Tab-separated table of C-alpha atoms and ligand atoms in Angstrom:
chain	number	residue	atom	x	y	z
A	1	MET	CA	177.911	47.756	-76.448
A	2	ARG	CA	179.937	46.714	-73.304
A	3	ILE	CA	178.828	48.979	-70.441
A	4	SER	CA	179.816	49.236	-66.797
A	5	VAL	CA	177.488	50.602	-64.343
A	6	ILE	CA	179.052	51.869	-61.086
A	7	GLY	CA	176.831	51.989	-58.110
A	8	CYS	CA	173.844	49.539	-57.936
A	9	GLY	CA	171.305	51.486	-55.820
A	10	TYR	CA	167.915	52.676	-56.744
A	11	LEU	CA	169.410	54.514	-59.785
A	12	GLY	CA	172.242	51.976	-60.775
A	13	ALA	CA	170.337	48.688	-60.435
A	14	VAL	CA	167.695	50.059	-62.508
A	15	HIS	CA	169.905	51.562	-65.220
A	16	ALA	CA	171.957	48.379	-65.405
A	17	ALA	CA	168.975	46.201	-66.049
A	18	CYS	CA	167.448	48.491	-68.547
A	19	MET	CA	170.729	48.846	-70.438
A	20	ALA	CA	170.937	45.210	-70.615
A	21	LYS	CA	167.216	45.070	-71.980
A	22	LEU	CA	168.122	47.544	-74.657
A	23	GLY	CA	170.596	44.812	-75.852
A	24	HIS	CA	173.982	45.995	-74.330
A	25	GLU	CA	176.213	43.745	-72.359
A	26	VAL	CA	176.286	45.283	-68.868
A	27	VAL	CA	178.289	44.801	-65.770
A	28	GLY	CA	176.974	46.226	-62.483
A	29	ILE	CA	179.626	46.841	-59.905
A	30	ASP	CA	179.033	48.111	-56.215
A	31	VAL	CA	181.060	47.908	-53.131
A	32	ASP	CA	177.969	46.383	-51.140
A	33	GLU	CA	178.511	42.563	-51.364
A	34	ASN	CA	174.897	41.943	-50.252
A	35	LYS	CA	173.529	43.989	-53.052
A	36	ILE	CA	175.587	42.258	-55.475
A	37	ARG	CA	174.566	38.903	-54.116
A	38	ALA	CA	170.900	39.689	-54.382
A	39	LEU	CA	171.188	41.277	-57.827
A	40	SER	CA	173.410	38.272	-59.038
A	41	GLU	CA	170.353	35.958	-57.868
A	42	ALA	CA	168.004	38.310	-60.089
A	43	ARG	CA	166.462	39.805	-56.777
A	44	ALA	CA	166.229	43.553	-56.363
A	45	PRO	CA	167.724	44.762	-53.125
A	46	PHE	CA	164.786	47.074	-52.606
A	47	PHE	CA	161.245	47.351	-53.811
A	48	GLU	CA	160.613	48.725	-57.185
A	49	PRO	CA	157.793	47.588	-59.497
A	50	ALA	CA	158.743	45.544	-62.416
A	51	LEU	CA	162.458	45.524	-61.512
A	52	ASP	CA	162.530	41.726	-60.365
A	53	ASP	CA	160.931	40.626	-63.547
A	54	LEU	CA	163.217	42.662	-65.573
A	55	LEU	CA	166.208	41.303	-63.843
A	56	LYS	CA	165.132	37.773	-64.409
A	57	GLU	CA	164.303	38.500	-68.030
A	58	VAL	CA	167.762	39.985	-68.823
A	59	GLN	CA	169.850	37.751	-66.828
A	60	ALA	CA	168.533	34.779	-68.792
A	61	THR	CA	169.995	36.371	-71.762
A	62	GLY	CA	173.480	36.405	-70.145
A	63	ARG	CA	173.870	39.969	-70.837
A	64	LEU	CA	173.953	41.195	-67.342
A	65	SER	CA	176.267	40.359	-64.402
A	66	PHE	CA	177.052	42.079	-61.227
A	67	THR	CA	180.412	42.085	-59.180
A	68	SER	CA	182.057	44.157	-56.460
A	69	ASP	CA	185.420	44.062	-58.374
A	70	MET	CA	186.137	47.437	-60.170
A	71	ALA	CA	188.413	45.679	-62.685
A	72	ALA	CA	185.411	44.262	-64.212
A	73	ALA	CA	184.842	47.743	-65.789
A	74	HIS	CA	187.957	47.075	-68.029
A	75	GLY	CA	186.976	46.822	-71.643
A	76	SER	CA	183.720	48.708	-71.386
A	77	ALA	CA	183.325	51.494	-73.779
A	78	VAL	CA	180.968	53.321	-71.471
A	79	HIS	CA	181.120	53.716	-67.725
A	80	PHE	CA	178.038	54.967	-65.982
A	81	ILE	CA	178.744	56.541	-62.606
A	82	CYS	CA	175.335	55.895	-60.531
A	83	VAL	CA	176.386	56.422	-56.964
A	84	GLY	CA	174.660	58.413	-54.225
A	85	THR	CA	175.155	62.026	-53.188
A	86	PRO	CA	173.586	62.081	-49.851
A	87	GLN	CA	173.205	65.229	-47.719
A	88	LYS	CA	176.541	65.809	-45.529
A	89	LYS	CA	175.953	65.170	-42.079
A	90	GLY	CA	175.169	68.439	-40.217
A	91	GLU	CA	175.348	70.652	-43.369
A	92	ASN	CA	173.286	71.269	-46.461
A	93	ALA	CA	175.700	70.528	-49.055
A	94	ALA	CA	175.994	67.180	-50.981
A	95	ASP	CA	178.399	64.601	-49.836
A	96	LEU	CA	180.464	63.664	-52.820
A	97	SER	CA	182.773	61.138	-51.373
A	98	TYR	CA	181.049	58.188	-53.212
A	99	VAL	CA	181.340	60.060	-56.627
A	100	ASP	CA	184.998	60.698	-55.995
A	101	ALA	CA	185.768	57.282	-54.584
A	102	ALA	CA	184.058	55.547	-57.696
A	103	THR	CA	185.872	57.848	-60.202
A	104	PHE	CA	189.309	57.086	-58.592
A	105	ALA	CA	188.689	53.434	-58.320
A	106	LEU	CA	187.840	53.465	-62.182
A	107	LEU	CA	190.822	55.412	-63.170
A	108	PRO	CA	193.308	52.405	-63.619
A	109	HIS	CA	190.724	50.636	-65.659
A	110	LEU	CA	189.997	53.233	-68.236
A	111	GLU	CA	191.394	53.050	-71.968
A	112	ALA	CA	191.662	55.611	-74.711
A	113	GLY	CA	188.178	56.144	-76.220
A	114	ASP	CA	186.315	55.239	-73.145
A	115	VAL	CA	183.470	57.431	-71.990
A	116	VAL	CA	182.771	58.037	-68.438
A	117	VAL	CA	179.131	59.214	-68.052
A	118	GLY	CA	177.857	60.692	-64.626
A	119	LYS	CA	174.290	60.145	-63.886
A	120	SER	CA	174.410	61.041	-60.088
A	121	THR	CA	172.930	64.417	-59.003
A	122	VAL	CA	175.943	66.661	-58.258
A	123	PRO	CA	176.709	70.259	-57.442
A	124	VAL	CA	177.438	72.154	-60.582
A	125	GLY	CA	181.067	72.233	-61.311
A	126	THR	CA	181.737	68.545	-60.227
A	127	ALA	CA	181.595	67.249	-63.903
A	128	THR	CA	184.387	69.795	-64.834
A	129	ARG	CA	186.585	68.786	-62.049
A	130	LEU	CA	186.042	64.969	-62.892
A	131	ALA	CA	186.694	65.598	-66.459
A	132	ALA	CA	190.178	66.977	-65.672
A	133	LEU	CA	190.947	64.110	-63.380
A	134	ILE	CA	190.009	61.366	-65.819
A	135	GLN	CA	191.754	63.033	-68.709
A	136	GLY	CA	194.901	63.446	-66.465
A	137	ALA	CA	194.799	59.615	-65.974
A	138	GLU	CA	194.136	58.578	-69.339
A	139	PRO	CA	194.230	61.507	-71.959
A	140	GLY	CA	191.957	59.707	-74.667
A	141	THR	CA	189.037	59.445	-72.507
A	142	HIS	CA	185.859	61.733	-72.279
A	143	LEU	CA	183.572	62.742	-69.414
A	144	MET	CA	179.884	63.392	-70.069
A	145	TRP	CA	177.073	64.328	-67.552
A	146	ASN	CA	173.725	62.644	-68.425
A	147	PRO	CA	171.322	63.420	-65.525
A	148	GLU	CA	168.718	60.841	-64.650
A	149	PHE	CA	165.039	61.957	-64.023
A	150	LEU	CA	163.600	58.643	-62.866
A	151	ARG	CA	160.993	58.531	-60.198
A	152	GLU	CA	161.004	55.661	-57.649
A	153	GLY	CA	158.091	53.499	-58.348
A	154	HIS	CA	158.135	54.209	-62.013
A	155	ALA	CA	162.029	53.687	-62.368
A	156	VAL	CA	161.950	50.929	-65.145
A	157	SER	CA	159.608	52.738	-67.455
A	158	ASP	CA	161.050	56.166	-66.749
A	159	THR	CA	164.362	54.705	-67.651
A	160	LEU	CA	163.242	52.856	-70.777
A	161	ARG	CA	160.896	55.699	-72.049
A	162	PRO	CA	162.431	58.933	-70.628
A	163	ASP	CA	160.790	62.410	-71.447
A	164	ARG	CA	164.075	63.585	-72.694
A	165	LEU	CA	167.839	62.837	-72.736
A	166	VAL	CA	170.376	65.367	-71.638
A	167	TYR	CA	173.961	65.056	-72.706
A	168	GLY	CA	176.376	67.310	-70.877
A	169	VAL	CA	179.683	67.526	-72.736
A	170	THR	CA	182.887	69.532	-72.411
A	171	GLY	CA	182.248	72.704	-74.775
A	172	GLY	CA	178.625	71.536	-75.537
A	173	SER	CA	179.066	70.652	-79.067
A	174	GLU	CA	176.901	68.102	-80.984
A	175	GLU	CA	180.080	67.358	-82.903
A	176	HIS	CA	181.960	65.971	-79.711
A	177	GLU	CA	182.921	62.363	-80.283
A	178	ALA	CA	181.401	61.199	-77.083
A	179	VAL	CA	178.078	62.247	-78.303
A	180	GLN	CA	178.094	59.533	-80.838
A	181	THR	CA	178.984	56.965	-78.262
A	182	LEU	CA	176.210	57.877	-75.950
A	183	ASP	CA	173.770	57.934	-78.941
A	184	ALA	CA	174.721	54.301	-79.580
A	185	VAL	CA	173.888	53.477	-76.047
A	186	TYR	CA	170.386	55.255	-76.292
A	187	ALA	CA	169.800	54.150	-79.821
A	188	THR	CA	166.326	52.599	-78.958
A	189	GLN	CA	164.995	55.568	-77.124
A	190	LEU	CA	166.357	58.053	-79.836
A	191	ASP	CA	164.784	55.892	-82.689
A	192	SER	CA	161.462	56.118	-80.838
A	193	GLY	CA	161.714	59.904	-80.869
A	194	THR	CA	162.914	60.807	-77.326
A	195	PRO	CA	164.136	64.404	-77.581
A	196	ARG	CA	167.861	64.773	-76.949
A	197	LEU	CA	169.551	68.010	-75.853
A	198	VAL	CA	173.454	68.333	-76.032
A	199	THR	CA	174.683	70.962	-73.412
A	200	ASP	CA	177.935	72.053	-71.722
A	201	LEU	CA	178.790	70.376	-68.515
A	202	PRO	CA	177.403	72.926	-66.010
A	203	THR	CA	174.122	73.228	-67.853
A	204	ALA	CA	173.680	69.524	-67.740
A	205	GLU	CA	174.358	69.415	-64.047
A	206	LEU	CA	171.957	72.375	-63.418
A	207	VAL	CA	169.168	70.784	-65.314
A	208	LYS	CA	168.596	68.181	-62.772
A	209	THR	CA	168.844	70.482	-59.671
A	210	ALA	CA	166.493	73.031	-61.363
A	211	ALA	CA	163.930	70.336	-62.351
A	212	ASN	CA	163.961	68.879	-58.852
A	213	SER	CA	163.783	72.488	-57.265
A	214	PHE	CA	160.896	73.309	-59.649
A	215	LEU	CA	158.963	70.293	-58.516
A	216	ALA	CA	159.541	71.016	-55.025
A	217	THR	CA	158.434	74.540	-55.262
A	218	LYS	CA	155.276	73.393	-57.036
A	219	ILE	CA	154.421	71.133	-54.146
A	220	SER	CA	155.251	73.793	-51.545
A	221	PHE	CA	153.424	76.423	-53.459
A	222	ILE	CA	150.150	74.073	-53.290
A	223	ASN	CA	150.902	73.405	-49.637
A	224	ALA	CA	151.058	77.154	-48.805
A	225	MET	CA	147.660	77.364	-50.598
A	226	ALA	CA	146.491	74.650	-48.230
A	227	GLU	CA	147.479	76.561	-45.347
A	228	LEU	CA	145.512	79.663	-46.782
A	229	CYS	CA	142.588	77.403	-47.428
A	230	ASP	CA	142.565	76.057	-43.999
A	231	ALA	CA	142.554	79.724	-42.627
A	232	ALA	CA	139.769	80.843	-45.179
A	233	GLY	CA	137.567	77.677	-45.135
A	234	ALA	CA	138.273	76.860	-48.759
A	235	ASP	CA	139.132	73.562	-50.477
A	236	VAL	CA	142.790	73.169	-51.885
A	237	THR	CA	142.038	70.048	-53.943
A	238	LEU	CA	139.188	71.991	-56.022
A	239	LEU	CA	141.676	75.019	-56.094
A	240	ALA	CA	144.283	72.750	-57.481
A	241	ASP	CA	141.883	71.162	-60.026
A	242	ALA	CA	140.864	74.733	-61.219
A	243	ILE	CA	144.216	76.322	-61.525
A	244	GLY	CA	145.703	73.069	-62.938
A	245	MET	CA	143.363	73.380	-65.887
A	246	ASP	CA	145.364	76.361	-67.052
A	247	GLU	CA	147.899	74.474	-69.399
A	248	ARG	CA	150.572	76.797	-68.264
A	249	ILE	CA	150.227	75.602	-64.703
A	250	GLY	CA	149.243	71.936	-65.211
A	251	ARG	CA	147.536	69.783	-62.555
A	252	LYS	CA	150.525	67.399	-61.943
A	253	PHE	CA	152.500	67.871	-58.668
A	254	LEU	CA	149.729	69.930	-57.285
A	255	ASN	CA	148.605	67.535	-54.608
A	256	ALA	CA	148.483	69.165	-51.380
A	257	GLY	CA	149.331	67.069	-48.312
A	258	ILE	CA	151.989	66.300	-45.899
A	259	GLY	CA	154.671	67.411	-48.156
A	260	PHE	CA	157.476	65.909	-50.131
A	261	GLY	CA	160.278	63.534	-48.849
A	262	GLY	CA	162.523	60.861	-50.192
A	263	GLY	CA	166.212	60.612	-51.161
A	264	CYS	CA	166.117	63.348	-53.764
A	265	LEU	CA	163.968	66.490	-53.343
A	266	PRO	CA	164.707	67.502	-49.839
A	267	LYS	CA	168.472	67.037	-50.060
A	268	ASP	CA	168.687	68.322	-53.728
A	269	ILE	CA	167.151	71.770	-52.768
A	270	ARG	CA	169.611	72.004	-49.810
A	271	ALA	CA	172.526	71.190	-51.771
A	272	PHE	CA	171.528	73.474	-54.372
A	273	MET	CA	171.265	76.377	-51.996
A	274	ALA	CA	174.790	75.390	-50.563
A	275	ARG	CA	176.444	75.454	-53.899
A	276	ALA	CA	174.796	78.732	-54.837
A	277	GLY	CA	176.336	80.146	-51.831
A	278	GLU	CA	179.776	78.782	-52.712
A	279	LEU	CA	179.277	80.533	-56.239
A	280	GLY	CA	178.194	83.761	-54.646
A	281	ALA	CA	174.746	83.541	-56.173
A	282	ASP	CA	172.985	82.587	-52.869
A	283	GLN	CA	170.465	85.303	-53.196
A	284	ALA	CA	169.115	83.595	-56.247
A	285	LEU	CA	167.913	80.535	-54.333
A	286	THR	CA	166.795	82.037	-51.024
A	287	PHE	CA	163.291	81.171	-52.129
A	288	LEU	CA	164.204	77.541	-51.734
A	289	ARG	CA	164.799	78.000	-48.019
A	290	GLU	CA	160.957	79.004	-48.032
A	291	VAL	CA	160.055	76.018	-50.011
A	292	ASP	CA	161.834	73.885	-47.443
A	293	ALA	CA	160.212	75.708	-44.545
A	294	ILE	CA	156.818	75.223	-46.086
A	295	ASN	CA	157.380	71.662	-46.691
A	296	MET	CA	158.558	70.970	-42.995
A	297	ARG	CA	155.741	72.946	-41.552
A	298	ARG	CA	153.379	70.289	-43.051
A	299	ARG	CA	154.696	67.754	-40.606
A	300	THR	CA	154.086	69.978	-37.682
A	301	ARG	CA	150.573	70.759	-38.825
A	302	VAL	CA	149.557	67.086	-39.088
A	303	VAL	CA	150.869	66.587	-35.477
A	304	GLU	CA	148.799	69.625	-34.300
A	305	LEU	CA	145.768	68.512	-36.169
A	306	THR	CA	145.954	65.016	-34.802
A	307	ARG	CA	146.125	66.409	-31.314
A	308	GLU	CA	143.037	68.491	-32.135
A	309	ILE	CA	141.115	65.518	-33.423
A	310	CYS	CA	142.238	63.466	-30.363
A	311	GLY	CA	140.422	66.239	-28.123
A	312	GLY	CA	143.397	68.348	-27.056
A	313	SER	CA	145.909	65.654	-25.804
A	314	LEU	CA	147.990	62.937	-27.539
A	315	LEU	CA	148.790	61.063	-24.287
A	316	GLY	CA	147.828	57.545	-24.391
A	317	GLN	CA	146.033	58.003	-27.766
A	318	ARG	CA	146.251	54.892	-30.047
A	319	ILE	CA	147.110	56.239	-33.369
A	320	THR	CA	147.448	54.152	-36.399
A	321	VAL	CA	149.531	55.566	-39.251
A	322	LEU	CA	148.754	54.087	-42.691
A	323	GLY	CA	151.966	54.324	-44.798
A	324	ALA	CA	155.669	54.789	-43.907
A	325	ALA	CA	157.275	55.031	-47.224
A	326	PHE	CA	157.868	58.624	-48.624
A	327	LYS	CA	155.413	57.705	-51.431
A	328	PRO	CA	153.503	54.662	-52.608
A	329	GLU	CA	155.090	52.040	-54.602
A	330	SER	CA	158.607	52.344	-52.766
A	331	ASP	CA	160.046	50.826	-49.724
A	332	ASP	CA	162.256	54.016	-49.457
A	333	VAL	CA	161.736	55.798	-46.096
A	334	ARG	CA	164.747	58.428	-46.535
A	335	ASP	CA	163.305	61.693	-45.116
A	336	SER	CA	159.762	60.152	-45.207
A	337	PRO	CA	157.132	62.822	-43.920
A	338	ALA	CA	155.020	59.884	-42.793
A	339	LEU	CA	157.663	58.182	-40.593
A	340	SER	CA	158.728	61.557	-39.324
A	341	ILE	CA	155.060	62.390	-38.262
A	342	ALA	CA	154.706	58.926	-36.536
A	343	ALA	CA	157.819	59.417	-34.642
A	344	GLN	CA	156.803	63.054	-33.474
A	345	LEU	CA	153.479	61.602	-32.310
A	346	GLN	CA	155.351	58.828	-30.378
A	347	LEU	CA	157.585	61.363	-28.787
A	348	GLN	CA	154.518	63.417	-27.482
A	349	GLY	CA	152.989	60.595	-25.841
A	350	ALA	CA	150.685	58.952	-28.398
A	351	VAL	CA	150.921	54.988	-28.810
A	352	VAL	CA	151.712	54.806	-32.468
A	353	THR	CA	151.220	51.813	-34.641
A	354	VAL	CA	152.720	52.028	-38.395
A	355	THR	CA	151.841	49.805	-41.213
A	356	ASP	CA	152.861	49.782	-44.819
A	357	PRO	CA	152.870	47.124	-47.527
A	358	GLU	CA	156.551	47.325	-48.369
A	359	ALA	CA	158.632	49.723	-46.176
A	360	LEU	CA	158.319	48.345	-42.665
A	361	GLN	CA	161.889	46.726	-42.595
A	362	ASN	CA	163.412	50.003	-43.432
A	363	ALA	CA	161.180	52.031	-41.202
A	364	ALA	CA	162.148	49.680	-38.472
A	365	LEU	CA	165.960	50.422	-38.925
A	366	ARG	CA	165.345	54.205	-38.875
A	367	PHE	CA	163.054	54.487	-35.973
A	368	PRO	CA	163.334	51.086	-33.925
A	369	GLU	CA	161.136	52.602	-31.108
A	370	LEU	CA	157.845	52.687	-33.165
A	371	HIS	CA	155.530	49.714	-33.202
A	372	TYR	CA	155.175	48.069	-36.589
A	373	GLU	CA	152.422	45.950	-37.876
A	374	LYS	CA	152.360	44.149	-41.375
A	375	SER	CA	148.781	43.407	-41.441
A	376	THR	CA	146.446	46.528	-41.962
A	377	ASP	CA	143.574	44.819	-40.242
A	378	ALA	CA	145.670	44.316	-37.079
A	379	ALA	CA	146.993	47.804	-37.345
A	380	LEU	CA	143.444	49.222	-37.506
A	381	ASN	CA	142.354	47.355	-34.479
A	382	ARG	CA	141.065	49.424	-31.513
A	383	ALA	CA	142.632	52.683	-33.157
A	384	ASP	CA	141.569	55.914	-31.505
A	385	ALA	CA	142.470	57.870	-34.792
A	386	LEU	CA	143.684	57.004	-38.198
A	387	LEU	CA	146.284	58.884	-40.271
A	388	LEU	CA	146.570	58.119	-43.898
A	389	LEU	CA	150.074	59.396	-44.632
A	390	THR	CA	151.174	57.325	-47.791
A	391	GLU	CA	148.653	57.034	-50.440
A	392	TRP	CA	149.084	53.238	-51.327
A	393	ARG	CA	146.119	52.073	-53.277
A	394	GLU	CA	144.906	49.522	-50.514
A	395	TYR	CA	144.583	52.421	-48.137
A	396	GLN	CA	142.704	54.586	-50.773
A	397	CYS	CA	140.254	51.688	-51.264
A	398	LEU	CA	139.437	51.057	-47.496
A	399	ASP	CA	135.809	50.634	-46.924
A	400	PRO	CA	134.771	53.191	-44.229
A	401	TYR	CA	131.939	50.971	-43.062
A	402	GLU	CA	134.122	47.825	-42.661
A	403	THR	CA	136.979	50.031	-41.210
A	404	ALA	CA	134.521	51.509	-38.621
A	405	THR	CA	133.916	48.054	-37.186
A	406	ARG	CA	137.564	47.666	-36.334
A	407	VAL	CA	138.637	50.964	-34.645
A	408	SER	CA	137.794	52.330	-31.266
A	409	ARG	CA	136.843	55.713	-32.702
A	410	THR	CA	135.865	56.622	-36.074
A	411	LYS	CA	138.294	59.548	-36.772
A	412	ILE	CA	140.507	59.904	-39.687
A	413	LEU	CA	143.133	62.462	-40.884
A	414	ASP	CA	143.610	62.123	-44.746
A	415	GLY	CA	147.289	63.421	-45.071
A	416	ARG	CA	147.169	63.167	-48.837
A	417	ASN	CA	143.833	64.350	-49.597
A	418	VAL	CA	142.946	61.228	-51.431
A	419	LEU	CA	139.730	59.874	-49.807
A	420	ASP	CA	136.222	60.778	-50.593
A	421	ALA	CA	135.282	62.925	-47.691
A	422	THR	CA	131.479	62.698	-48.292
A	423	LYS	CA	131.628	58.857	-48.192
A	424	TRP	CA	133.638	58.747	-45.102
A	425	ARG	CA	131.386	61.252	-43.399
A	426	ALA	CA	128.208	59.418	-44.534
A	427	ALA	CA	129.705	56.424	-42.786
A	428	GLY	CA	129.895	58.145	-39.452
A	429	TRP	CA	133.568	59.266	-39.553
A	430	MET	CA	135.045	62.527	-38.459
A	431	TYR	CA	137.127	63.126	-41.578
A	432	ARG	CA	139.848	65.711	-41.684
A	433	GLY	CA	141.710	66.597	-44.896
A	434	LEU	CA	144.533	69.098	-45.305
A	435	GLY	CA	143.428	72.508	-46.679
A	436	ARG	CA	139.923	71.091	-47.133
A	437	PRO	CA	136.948	72.288	-44.960
B	501	UDX	C1	162.024	62.806	-57.834
B	501	UDX	C2	161.781	63.369	-59.201
B	501	UDX	O1	160.419	63.475	-59.377
B	501	UDX	C3	162.578	62.580	-60.097
B	501	UDX	O2	162.464	63.323	-61.506
B	501	UDX	C4	163.972	62.717	-59.769
B	501	UDX	O3	164.821	61.915	-60.645
B	501	UDX	C5	164.160	62.190	-58.319
B	501	UDX	O4	163.330	62.908	-57.392
B	501	UDX	P1	160.928	60.743	-56.425
B	501	UDX	O5	161.918	61.249	-55.392
B	501	UDX	O6	161.010	59.295	-56.923
B	501	UDX	O7	161.640	61.437	-57.788
B	501	UDX	O8	159.672	61.039	-56.160
B	501	UDX	P2	158.508	62.030	-56.617
B	501	UDX	O9	157.435	61.205	-57.321
B	501	UDX	O10	159.056	63.187	-57.400
B	501	UDX	O11	157.811	62.573	-55.199
B	501	UDX	C6	158.527	63.320	-54.385
B	501	UDX	C7	157.691	63.528	-53.232
B	501	UDX	O12	156.778	64.526	-53.489
B	501	UDX	C8	156.991	62.450	-52.587
B	501	UDX	O13	157.248	62.424	-51.061
B	501	UDX	C9	155.550	62.558	-52.883
B	501	UDX	O14	154.914	62.087	-52.094
B	501	UDX	C10	155.533	64.128	-52.987
B	501	UDX	N1	154.580	64.915	-53.589
B	501	UDX	C11	154.533	64.574	-55.034
B	501	UDX	C12	153.544	65.625	-53.052
B	501	UDX	O15	153.480	65.889	-51.939
B	501	UDX	N2	152.517	66.032	-53.865
B	501	UDX	C13	152.589	65.963	-55.270
B	501	UDX	O16	151.658	66.524	-56.130
B	501	UDX	C14	153.564	65.066	-55.909
């Protein structure tokens, strides 16, 4: 099929490449010329494992191209909207200006029978509004909402092998003709048994925000337990193992630490609360305010613990922060708890050095005042305290004996509870985890 993908960020670039991999003829469209240039040269404009290789593989087939010209969407049977919906400045609500701009720019290029498929995370009600807009412009078109659940760092495999496909369609009927069109797009996944749910438009929009809110709640739940474990002298990692063995609870997303960040969970729960307020259902989501508050408290807690392990004052303390990305296998620093902690420590008088295998360039754009060091060895040099804040494999594999020879003082705060405390203590380190005795 001929497919256009509008918006070539973390979501769209991966989606375009994966659709081409499935055998479709795909054009990726974005207003950012730099992104288009990189993608046209089969280079991902951000770090995402497996994406560079996939881009090279599919571009060699001639099935994938990129452009900044929206007219290239003309002739595609399916148009995916993959633009961002960031948090509005100074408000909790989502900024829909990119979704609206992309839809308006697409209107003149639509033909009867085309299906516009929204993938961006939007406040419930957006799809119904956009459906009316595109049908007003071209009555024979359809709008579907097909939320995307990919995780950064696993984006290619999540797109090629999703847990489920959700199709939101006006009226929510399996018989809707657009359902067949989307089935043809995802024929490979459907043939391999991926479950598919057809819903009405608002349900499909809500599936995404509900899923992200659940994940955020799960993380904040275990972080609240970490606060209690700290107070009671218990170990949150063992507690998570034990409750996670109950299949109804499950061990995934129960890792206590410095909390969640990134371009999705924090802004999605806030936008969800804002939308619930507009709908007069704000009480239903007041618990998300607590989820957000528990999450933000983690950052303050780490700053306080760092002060404590530094003997009561951060002034002049050389602190090395291992990790800047909001999670490993990503160069994304949007709302990264690691970076926000590093900036707080610096503001309170510490001399902070931040290292990360992939995210330093993005980190420096956001917090230019911090000192960045590409080499882990150089970053460790003469540190008064180490903070492991993003659990990249290379930091998890640090040898405590070898590391001890580089630093000034053998103190480490494990913000992700991923190190073997016994091993580090045996090597002479003062080890602190979060919610661990
Ligand atoms: C999330 C959703 O998982 C994905 O389905 C959705 O499409 C987009 O938002 P992503 O933002 O890529 O994906 O990251 P995710 O793996 O969910 O992690 C989010 C944050 O939670 C990270 O900062 C991570 O470090 C943190 N986290 C995750 C924890 O603190 N503890 C955990 O147990 C799991």
